[in-house]
Amino acid sequence: MKLSTTSRELLSQLQTAARVASSRSAVQALSGVQLDATASGVELRATDLEVSLRVPLIATVEREGSVVLPARLLLDVARQLPDGPVTLELRAAEQDVEVVCKSSKFHIRTLRAEDFPPLPGRADGEGDQVVTMPAEAFVGTIGKVARSASRDETRPILTGILVSAAGDELRMVATDSYRLSVKETKLAAPIETGFEANVPARALQELERIVQASDASEIRIGLRENQVVFEVGATVLSSRLIDGQFPNYRQLLPDTYEHELHVPGEELAGVVRRISLMAQKNAPLRLAFTEGQLTVSAQTPDVGEASEPLPVPFSGEAFDIGFNPEFLRDGLESVESGDVVLKLISPLRPGLIEAGDGSGFLYLIMPIRLNV
């Protein structure tokens, strides 16, 4: 294998591919990136067996072949190369790849190519359910809910985002059991066939980064048994689907609320960000509601305390409620502009944050019991 490209192109595409390479697998080849050079082009490939990525590399192929190199090391080398043409050549006898850029020369030992698994192909319609989605609407919806997905691998169902689409509506739901995010997005045109799948949040967040770095207007989605394939131009991201029944989120939403308060979202988010600085060592953020006013406060022993009042249209019996500061901040920051609607019942019942503009965003957050 021998190919020529530029240091900028190599770095740009490696930065995408290397994020998917495994950092924990006992199989060394999974920590690598595969360079596959054929007459039809060059691909960089990486996988951790859950998420796989095929990224095109603009290059001239002088000799076809395939090789697996340590992803992290190759990326570090690419970051330090001078700007200019780069040649990568496999030296089979030495079991390494020679990387040459101007006066810089590296010899990087290869990993066992036979241990690198074949990756899923493009969504071709043969046995696949293929759907085309507007890229901006799809990744915008991901961004609203992804932070609520669990990172606890012992509860795999909750590490995914439930993606469903039918007609002109796209919906994504995520929860870690302490909070729940729901975003419904209206599509400009209805899709022909609906679908529902629990996709690992990590895969969708990677898709979000790929789309944001491209000029793609559409995402092609191929659903097959236990697997989903996303195509963004020539880049192909595939992921296994998560087995099991995703929680029925509608059952988690209270039927009625005692208080419904319309509050300037950016103003409240700013107060929460400031006061959260004093909510350290798992200290909660305290929200004290009194007639016409909300006071946000936090106190951490041996660190300090802070409070700030904010006028709100509250009436009735005063009460305090506590929330995880990071979770509350995430919910407020997911409402891009305008008012947020706070719906509250009591200090020990979950609260709901909604976008005041009716854009279809809901954020349910469990309270923390406060010490008096």
CSV table of C-alpha atoms in Angstrom, one decimal:
chain,number,residue,atom,x,y,z
A,1,MET,CA,0.0,0.0,0.0
A,2,LYS,CA,1.2,3.5,-0.9
A,3,LEU,CA,-0.8,6.7,-1.0
A,4,SER,CA,-0.2,10.4,-1.1
A,5,THR,CA,-2.4,13.1,0.5
A,6,THR,CA,-1.9,16.3,2.4
A,7,SER,CA,-1.1,16.8,6.1
A,8,ARG,CA,-4.3,18.9,6.5
A,9,GLU,CA,-6.5,16.3,4.9
A,10,LEU,CA,-5.0,13.5,6.9
A,11,LEU,CA,-5.4,15.4,10.2
A,12,SER,CA,-9.0,16.4,9.5
A,13,GLN,CA,-10.2,13.0,8.6
A,14,LEU,CA,-8.2,11.2,11.3
A,15,GLN,CA,-9.7,13.5,14.0
A,16,THR,CA,-13.1,12.1,13.0
A,17,ALA,CA,-12.1,8.5,12.7
A,18,ALA,CA,-9.9,8.2,15.8
A,19,ARG,CA,-12.8,9.3,18.1
A,20,VAL,CA,-14.5,5.9,17.4
A,21,ALA,CA,-11.4,3.7,17.9
A,22,SER,CA,-11.6,1.7,21.1
A,23,SER,CA,-9.5,2.7,24.1
A,24,ARG,CA,-10.4,-0.2,26.3
A,25,SER,CA,-10.6,-3.4,24.2
A,26,ALA,CA,-8.2,-6.3,24.8
A,27,VAL,CA,-8.0,-6.6,21.0
A,28,GLN,CA,-5.2,-4.3,20.0
A,29,ALA,CA,-6.5,-3.8,16.5
A,30,LEU,CA,-9.6,-2.1,17.7
A,31,SER,CA,-7.5,0.7,19.1
A,32,GLY,CA,-6.3,1.3,15.5
A,33,VAL,CA,-7.6,2.9,12.4
A,34,GLN,CA,-7.6,1.0,9.1
A,35,LEU,CA,-6.4,2.7,6.0
A,36,ASP,CA,-8.0,0.9,3.0
A,37,ALA,CA,-6.7,2.1,-0.4
A,38,THR,CA,-8.3,0.8,-3.6
A,39,ALA,CA,-8.6,2.1,-7.1
A,40,SER,CA,-11.9,3.7,-6.2
A,41,GLY,CA,-10.5,5.7,-3.3
A,42,VAL,CA,-9.2,5.6,0.3
A,43,GLU,CA,-11.2,5.1,3.5
A,44,LEU,CA,-10.2,5.5,7.1
A,45,ARG,CA,-12.1,3.0,9.3
A,46,ALA,CA,-12.5,2.6,13.0
A,47,THR,CA,-14.7,0.7,15.4
A,48,ASP,CA,-15.2,-0.3,19.0
A,49,LEU,CA,-17.7,-3.0,18.0
A,50,GLU,CA,-20.6,-0.8,19.1
A,51,VAL,CA,-20.0,2.2,16.8
A,52,SER,CA,-18.2,2.0,13.5
A,53,LEU,CA,-17.1,4.8,11.1
A,54,ARG,CA,-15.9,4.9,7.5
A,55,VAL,CA,-14.4,8.3,6.5
A,56,PRO,CA,-13.2,9.1,3.0
A,57,LEU,CA,-9.7,10.4,2.6
A,58,ILE,CA,-8.8,12.5,-0.5
A,59,ALA,CA,-5.6,10.8,-1.7
A,60,THR,CA,-3.8,9.5,-4.7
A,61,VAL,CA,-3.4,5.7,-4.5
A,62,GLU,CA,0.0,4.6,-5.9
A,63,ARG,CA,-0.3,1.0,-4.7
A,64,GLU,CA,-3.5,-0.6,-3.4
A,65,GLY,CA,-3.6,-2.3,0.0
A,66,SER,CA,-4.9,-2.1,3.6
A,67,VAL,CA,-3.2,-1.6,6.9
A,68,VAL,CA,-4.1,-1.0,10.5
A,69,LEU,CA,-2.2,1.6,12.5
A,70,PRO,CA,-2.5,2.8,16.2
A,71,ALA,CA,-5.2,5.5,16.0
A,72,ARG,CA,-4.0,7.7,18.8
A,73,LEU,CA,-0.3,7.6,17.7
A,74,LEU,CA,-1.1,8.3,14.1
A,75,LEU,CA,-3.3,11.2,15.1
A,76,ASP,CA,-0.6,12.7,17.3
A,77,VAL,CA,1.9,12.4,14.4
A,78,ALA,CA,-0.5,14.0,12.0
A,79,ARG,CA,-1.0,16.9,14.4
A,80,GLN,CA,2.7,17.6,14.4
A,81,LEU,CA,3.4,17.3,10.6
A,82,PRO,CA,4.3,20.4,8.7
A,83,ASP,CA,1.8,21.7,6.2
A,84,GLY,CA,2.3,20.0,2.9
A,85,PRO,CA,2.1,16.7,0.9
A,86,VAL,CA,2.3,13.4,2.9
A,87,THR,CA,3.2,9.9,1.7
A,88,LEU,CA,2.2,6.8,3.6
A,89,GLU,CA,3.8,3.5,2.4
A,90,LEU,CA,3.6,0.1,3.9
A,91,ARG,CA,6.9,-1.7,4.4
A,92,ALA,CA,5.8,-5.3,4.6
A,93,ALA,CA,9.2,-6.7,5.6
A,94,GLU,CA,9.6,-4.2,8.5
A,95,GLN,CA,5.9,-4.5,9.4
A,96,ASP,CA,5.5,-0.7,9.6
A,97,VAL,CA,4.3,2.2,7.6
A,98,GLU,CA,6.6,5.0,6.5
A,99,VAL,CA,5.1,8.5,6.9
A,100,VAL,CA,7.0,11.2,5.0
A,101,CYS,CA,6.1,14.9,5.1
A,102,LYS,CA,8.9,17.3,3.8
A,103,SER,CA,11.9,16.5,6.0
A,104,SER,CA,9.9,14.6,8.6
A,105,LYS,CA,9.9,10.8,8.5
A,106,PHE,CA,8.2,8.3,10.8
A,107,HIS,CA,8.0,4.6,10.9
A,108,ILE,CA,4.9,3.4,12.7
A,109,ARG,CA,4.5,-0.3,13.5
A,110,THR,CA,1.3,-1.9,12.1
A,111,LEU,CA,-1.3,-3.8,14.1
A,112,ARG,CA,-2.7,-7.2,13.2
A,113,ALA,CA,-5.0,-6.5,10.2
A,114,GLU,CA,-6.7,-9.9,10.6
A,115,ASP,CA,-8.0,-8.8,14.0
A,116,PHE,CA,-9.8,-5.8,12.5
A,117,PRO,CA,-13.4,-6.7,11.8
A,118,PRO,CA,-15.3,-6.0,8.5
A,119,LEU,CA,-17.5,-2.9,8.9
A,120,PRO,CA,-21.2,-2.6,7.8
A,121,GLY,CA,-21.7,-1.1,4.3
A,122,ARG,CA,-23.9,1.7,3.1
A,123,ALA,CA,-27.6,1.6,3.4
A,124,ASP,CA,-28.5,0.0,0.1
A,125,GLY,CA,-32.2,-0.8,0.4
A,126,GLU,CA,-31.6,-4.5,0.1
A,127,GLY,CA,-33.2,-5.6,3.4
A,128,ASP,CA,-32.7,-2.1,4.8
A,129,GLN,CA,-35.5,0.3,5.7
A,130,VAL,CA,-34.1,3.5,4.3
A,131,VAL,CA,-35.2,7.0,5.4
A,132,THR,CA,-33.9,10.4,4.4
A,133,MET,CA,-34.0,13.1,7.0
A,134,PRO,CA,-33.1,16.8,6.9
A,135,ALA,CA,-29.7,17.0,8.6
A,136,GLU,CA,-30.3,20.2,10.5
A,137,ALA,CA,-33.6,19.1,12.1
A,138,PHE,CA,-32.2,15.7,13.0
A,139,VAL,CA,-29.0,16.8,14.7
A,140,GLY,CA,-30.8,19.8,16.3
A,141,THR,CA,-33.1,17.3,18.0
A,142,ILE,CA,-30.2,15.2,19.2
A,143,GLY,CA,-28.6,18.2,20.8
A,144,LYS,CA,-31.7,18.9,22.8
A,145,VAL,CA,-31.9,15.5,24.5
A,146,ALA,CA,-28.5,13.8,24.5
A,147,ARG,CA,-27.3,15.2,27.8
A,148,SER,CA,-30.1,13.3,29.6
A,149,ALA,CA,-29.0,9.9,28.4
A,150,SER,CA,-27.4,7.7,31.1
A,151,ARG,CA,-23.6,6.9,31.1
A,152,ASP,CA,-24.2,4.0,33.4
A,153,GLU,CA,-23.3,0.9,31.3
A,154,THR,CA,-25.0,-1.4,33.9
A,155,ARG,CA,-28.3,0.0,32.6
A,156,PRO,CA,-27.8,-0.2,28.8
A,157,ILE,CA,-31.4,0.7,27.9
A,158,LEU,CA,-30.9,4.2,29.4
A,159,THR,CA,-27.7,4.8,27.5
A,160,GLY,CA,-29.6,5.2,24.3
A,161,ILE,CA,-31.9,7.8,22.8
A,162,LEU,CA,-35.3,6.6,21.6
A,163,VAL,CA,-35.6,7.9,18.1
A,164,SER,CA,-39.0,7.7,16.4
A,165,ALA,CA,-40.5,9.3,13.3
A,166,ALA,CA,-43.8,9.2,11.5
A,167,GLY,CA,-45.4,11.5,9.0
A,168,ASP,CA,-44.0,15.0,9.6
A,169,GLU,CA,-42.9,14.5,13.2
A,170,LEU,CA,-39.5,13.4,14.6
A,171,ARG,CA,-39.3,12.7,18.3
A,172,MET,CA,-36.3,11.9,20.5
A,173,VAL,CA,-36.4,10.8,24.2
A,174,ALA,CA,-33.6,10.3,26.7
A,175,THR,CA,-33.5,9.7,30.4
A,176,ASP,CA,-31.0,8.6,33.1
A,177,SER,CA,-33.9,8.1,35.6
A,178,TYR,CA,-33.0,11.4,37.3
A,179,ARG,CA,-34.2,13.6,34.4
A,180,LEU,CA,-36.0,13.1,31.2
A,181,SER,CA,-35.7,15.1,27.9
A,182,VAL,CA,-38.3,14.9,25.1
A,183,LYS,CA,-38.0,16.9,21.9
A,184,GLU,CA,-40.6,16.8,19.1
A,185,THR,CA,-39.6,18.4,15.8
A,186,LYS,CA,-41.8,19.1,12.8
A,187,LEU,CA,-40.3,18.0,9.5
A,188,ALA,CA,-40.7,20.2,6.5
A,189,ALA,CA,-41.9,17.2,4.5
A,190,PRO,CA,-43.4,13.9,5.8
A,191,ILE,CA,-41.4,10.7,5.5
A,192,GLU,CA,-42.8,7.8,3.6
A,193,THR,CA,-42.3,5.1,6.3
A,194,GLY,CA,-42.0,5.6,10.0
A,195,PHE,CA,-39.6,4.0,12.4
A,196,GLU,CA,-38.6,3.7,16.0
A,197,ALA,CA,-35.2,2.7,17.4
A,198,ASN,CA,-33.1,3.0,20.6
A,199,VAL,CA,-29.8,4.3,19.4
A,200,PRO,CA,-26.7,4.6,21.6
A,201,ALA,CA,-26.4,8.3,22.6
A,202,ARG,CA,-22.7,8.2,21.9
A,203,ALA,CA,-23.4,7.2,18.2
A,204,LEU,CA,-25.9,10.1,17.8
A,205,GLN,CA,-23.5,12.6,19.4
A,206,GLU,CA,-20.8,11.5,17.0
A,207,LEU,CA,-23.3,11.9,14.1
A,208,GLU,CA,-24.0,15.4,15.3
A,209,ARG,CA,-20.3,16.3,15.2
A,210,ILE,CA,-19.9,14.8,11.7
A,211,VAL,CA,-22.9,16.8,10.3
A,212,GLN,CA,-21.8,20.0,12.0
A,213,ALA,CA,-18.4,19.6,10.3
A,214,SER,CA,-19.9,19.0,6.9
A,215,ASP,CA,-22.2,21.0,4.6
A,216,ALA,CA,-24.6,18.1,4.3
A,217,SER,CA,-28.3,19.0,4.0
A,218,GLU,CA,-29.5,15.4,4.4
A,219,ILE,CA,-28.9,12.3,6.4
A,220,ARG,CA,-29.6,8.9,4.9
A,221,ILE,CA,-30.7,6.4,7.5
A,222,GLY,CA,-30.7,2.6,6.9
A,223,LEU,CA,-32.3,0.4,9.6
A,224,ARG,CA,-31.6,-3.3,9.6
A,225,GLU,CA,-31.9,-5.9,12.3
A,226,ASN,CA,-30.2,-4.7,15.5
A,227,GLN,CA,-28.3,-2.1,13.5
A,228,VAL,CA,-28.6,1.4,12.1
A,229,VAL,CA,-26.5,3.1,9.4
A,230,PHE,CA,-26.2,6.8,8.9
A,231,GLU,CA,-24.8,8.3,5.7
A,232,VAL,CA,-23.6,11.9,5.7
A,233,GLY,CA,-22.2,12.4,2.2
A,234,ALA,CA,-19.4,9.8,1.8
A,235,THR,CA,-19.0,9.3,5.5
A,236,VAL,CA,-20.8,6.2,7.0
A,237,LEU,CA,-21.5,5.8,10.7
A,238,SER,CA,-23.1,2.6,11.9
A,239,SER,CA,-24.2,1.5,15.3
A,240,ARG,CA,-25.8,-1.4,17.0
A,241,LEU,CA,-29.3,-0.8,18.4
A,242,ILE,CA,-30.0,-1.3,22.1
A,243,ASP,CA,-32.2,-4.3,22.9
A,244,GLY,CA,-35.0,-4.1,25.4
A,245,GLN,CA,-38.1,-1.9,26.2
A,246,PHE,CA,-37.4,1.8,26.5
A,247,PRO,CA,-39.4,3.3,29.5
A,248,ASN,CA,-42.8,4.7,28.6
A,249,TYR,CA,-42.0,8.4,29.1
A,250,ARG,CA,-45.6,9.5,29.1
A,251,GLN,CA,-46.2,7.5,32.3
A,252,LEU,CA,-43.4,9.6,34.0
A,253,LEU,CA,-45.1,12.9,33.3
A,254,PRO,CA,-47.5,14.2,36.0
A,255,ASP,CA,-51.0,14.8,34.9
A,256,THR,CA,-51.4,18.2,36.7
A,257,TYR,CA,-49.2,20.8,38.3
A,258,GLU,CA,-49.9,23.2,41.2
A,259,HIS,CA,-47.8,26.1,39.7
A,260,GLU,CA,-47.1,27.1,36.1
A,261,LEU,CA,-44.6,30.0,35.9
A,262,HIS,CA,-43.4,31.8,32.7
A,263,VAL,CA,-39.9,33.1,33.4
A,264,PRO,CA,-37.3,34.7,31.0
A,265,GLY,CA,-35.2,31.7,30.1
A,266,GLU,CA,-31.8,33.4,29.6
A,267,GLU,CA,-32.2,35.4,32.8
A,268,LEU,CA,-33.0,32.3,34.9
A,269,ALA,CA,-30.2,30.3,33.3
A,270,GLY,CA,-27.7,33.1,34.1
A,271,VAL,CA,-28.8,33.1,37.7
A,272,VAL,CA,-28.5,29.3,37.9
A,273,ARG,CA,-25.0,29.3,36.3
A,274,ARG,CA,-23.7,32.0,38.8
A,275,ILE,CA,-25.2,30.4,41.9
A,276,SER,CA,-24.1,26.9,40.9
A,277,LEU,CA,-20.5,28.0,41.5
A,278,MET,CA,-21.2,27.6,45.2
A,279,ALA,CA,-22.9,24.3,44.8
A,280,GLN,CA,-19.9,22.0,45.2
A,281,LYS,CA,-19.3,18.5,46.7
A,282,ASN,CA,-22.8,17.4,45.6
A,283,ALA,CA,-24.6,20.3,47.2
A,284,PRO,CA,-28.0,21.0,45.8
A,285,LEU,CA,-29.3,24.2,44.3
A,286,ARG,CA,-32.1,25.6,46.4
A,287,LEU,CA,-35.0,27.3,44.7
A,288,ALA,CA,-37.2,29.2,47.2
A,289,PHE,CA,-40.5,30.4,45.9
A,290,THR,CA,-42.4,33.2,47.7
A,291,GLU,CA,-45.0,35.7,46.6
A,292,GLY,CA,-43.8,37.2,43.3
A,293,GLN,CA,-40.2,36.0,43.8
A,294,LEU,CA,-37.8,33.1,43.3
A,295,THR,CA,-34.5,33.1,45.3
A,296,VAL,CA,-31.8,30.7,43.9
A,297,SER,CA,-29.2,29.8,46.5
A,298,ALA,CA,-26.4,27.4,47.2
A,299,GLN,CA,-24.2,26.6,50.2
A,300,THR,CA,-21.2,24.4,50.5
A,301,PRO,CA,-19.5,24.0,53.9
A,302,ASP,CA,-15.9,25.3,53.9
A,303,VAL,CA,-16.4,26.8,50.4
A,304,GLY,CA,-19.0,29.5,50.7
A,305,GLU,CA,-22.5,30.4,49.8
A,306,ALA,CA,-24.4,32.6,47.3
A,307,SER,CA,-28.0,33.7,46.5
A,308,GLU,CA,-29.8,35.8,44.0
A,309,PRO,CA,-33.5,36.8,43.8
A,310,LEU,CA,-35.5,36.9,40.6
A,311,PRO,CA,-39.1,38.2,40.1
A,312,VAL,CA,-41.5,35.5,39.0
A,313,PRO,CA,-45.3,35.3,38.9
A,314,PHE,CA,-45.6,33.0,41.9
A,315,SER,CA,-48.5,33.0,44.3
A,316,GLY,CA,-49.7,30.7,47.0
A,317,GLU,CA,-48.0,29.0,49.9
A,318,ALA,CA,-44.2,29.4,49.9
A,319,PHE,CA,-42.0,26.4,49.4
A,320,ASP,CA,-38.4,25.4,48.7
A,321,ILE,CA,-37.3,22.8,46.3
A,322,GLY,CA,-33.8,21.4,45.6
A,323,PHE,CA,-32.3,20.3,42.3
A,324,ASN,CA,-29.0,18.9,41.0
A,325,PRO,CA,-27.3,22.2,39.7
A,326,GLU,CA,-25.8,20.5,36.6
A,327,PHE,CA,-29.1,18.9,35.7
A,328,LEU,CA,-31.1,22.1,36.1
A,329,ARG,CA,-28.6,24.0,34.1
A,330,ASP,CA,-28.7,21.5,31.3
A,331,GLY,CA,-32.5,21.8,31.1
A,332,LEU,CA,-32.6,25.6,31.0
A,333,GLU,CA,-29.8,25.8,28.5
A,334,SER,CA,-31.6,23.4,26.2
A,335,VAL,CA,-34.3,26.1,25.8
A,336,GLU,CA,-32.6,28.3,23.2
A,337,SER,CA,-34.5,31.6,23.6
A,338,GLY,CA,-37.6,33.2,25.0
A,339,ASP,CA,-39.5,32.2,28.1
A,340,VAL,CA,-39.2,28.9,29.9
A,341,VAL,CA,-42.3,27.5,31.6
A,342,LEU,CA,-41.6,26.0,35.1
A,343,LYS,CA,-44.3,23.5,36.2
A,344,LEU,CA,-44.1,22.5,39.9
A,345,ILE,CA,-46.2,20.4,42.3
A,346,SER,CA,-44.3,20.2,45.6
A,347,PRO,CA,-40.8,20.0,47.1
A,348,LEU,CA,-40.7,16.2,46.7
A,349,ARG,CA,-42.4,15.9,43.2
A,350,PRO,CA,-40.6,16.3,39.9
A,351,GLY,CA,-40.5,19.6,38.2
A,352,LEU,CA,-41.0,20.2,34.5
A,353,ILE,CA,-39.3,22.7,32.2
A,354,GLU,CA,-40.9,23.5,28.9
A,355,ALA,CA,-40.0,25.8,26.0
A,356,GLY,CA,-42.4,28.8,26.2
A,357,ASP,CA,-42.6,29.1,22.4
A,358,GLY,CA,-44.3,25.7,22.1
A,359,SER,CA,-41.3,24.2,20.2
A,360,GLY,CA,-41.9,20.7,21.6
A,361,PHE,CA,-39.2,20.5,24.2
A,362,LEU,CA,-39.9,19.0,27.7
A,363,TYR,CA,-37.4,18.4,30.5
A,364,LEU,CA,-38.6,16.6,33.6
A,365,ILE,CA,-36.2,16.7,36.6
A,366,MET,CA,-36.3,14.9,39.9
A,367,PRO,CA,-35.9,17.0,43.1
A,368,ILE,CA,-33.3,16.5,45.8
A,369,ARG,CA,-34.5,16.4,49.4
A,370,LEU,CA,-33.3,19.5,51.2
A,371,ASN,CA,-32.0,19.7,54.8
A,372,VAL,CA,-34.1,22.3,56.6
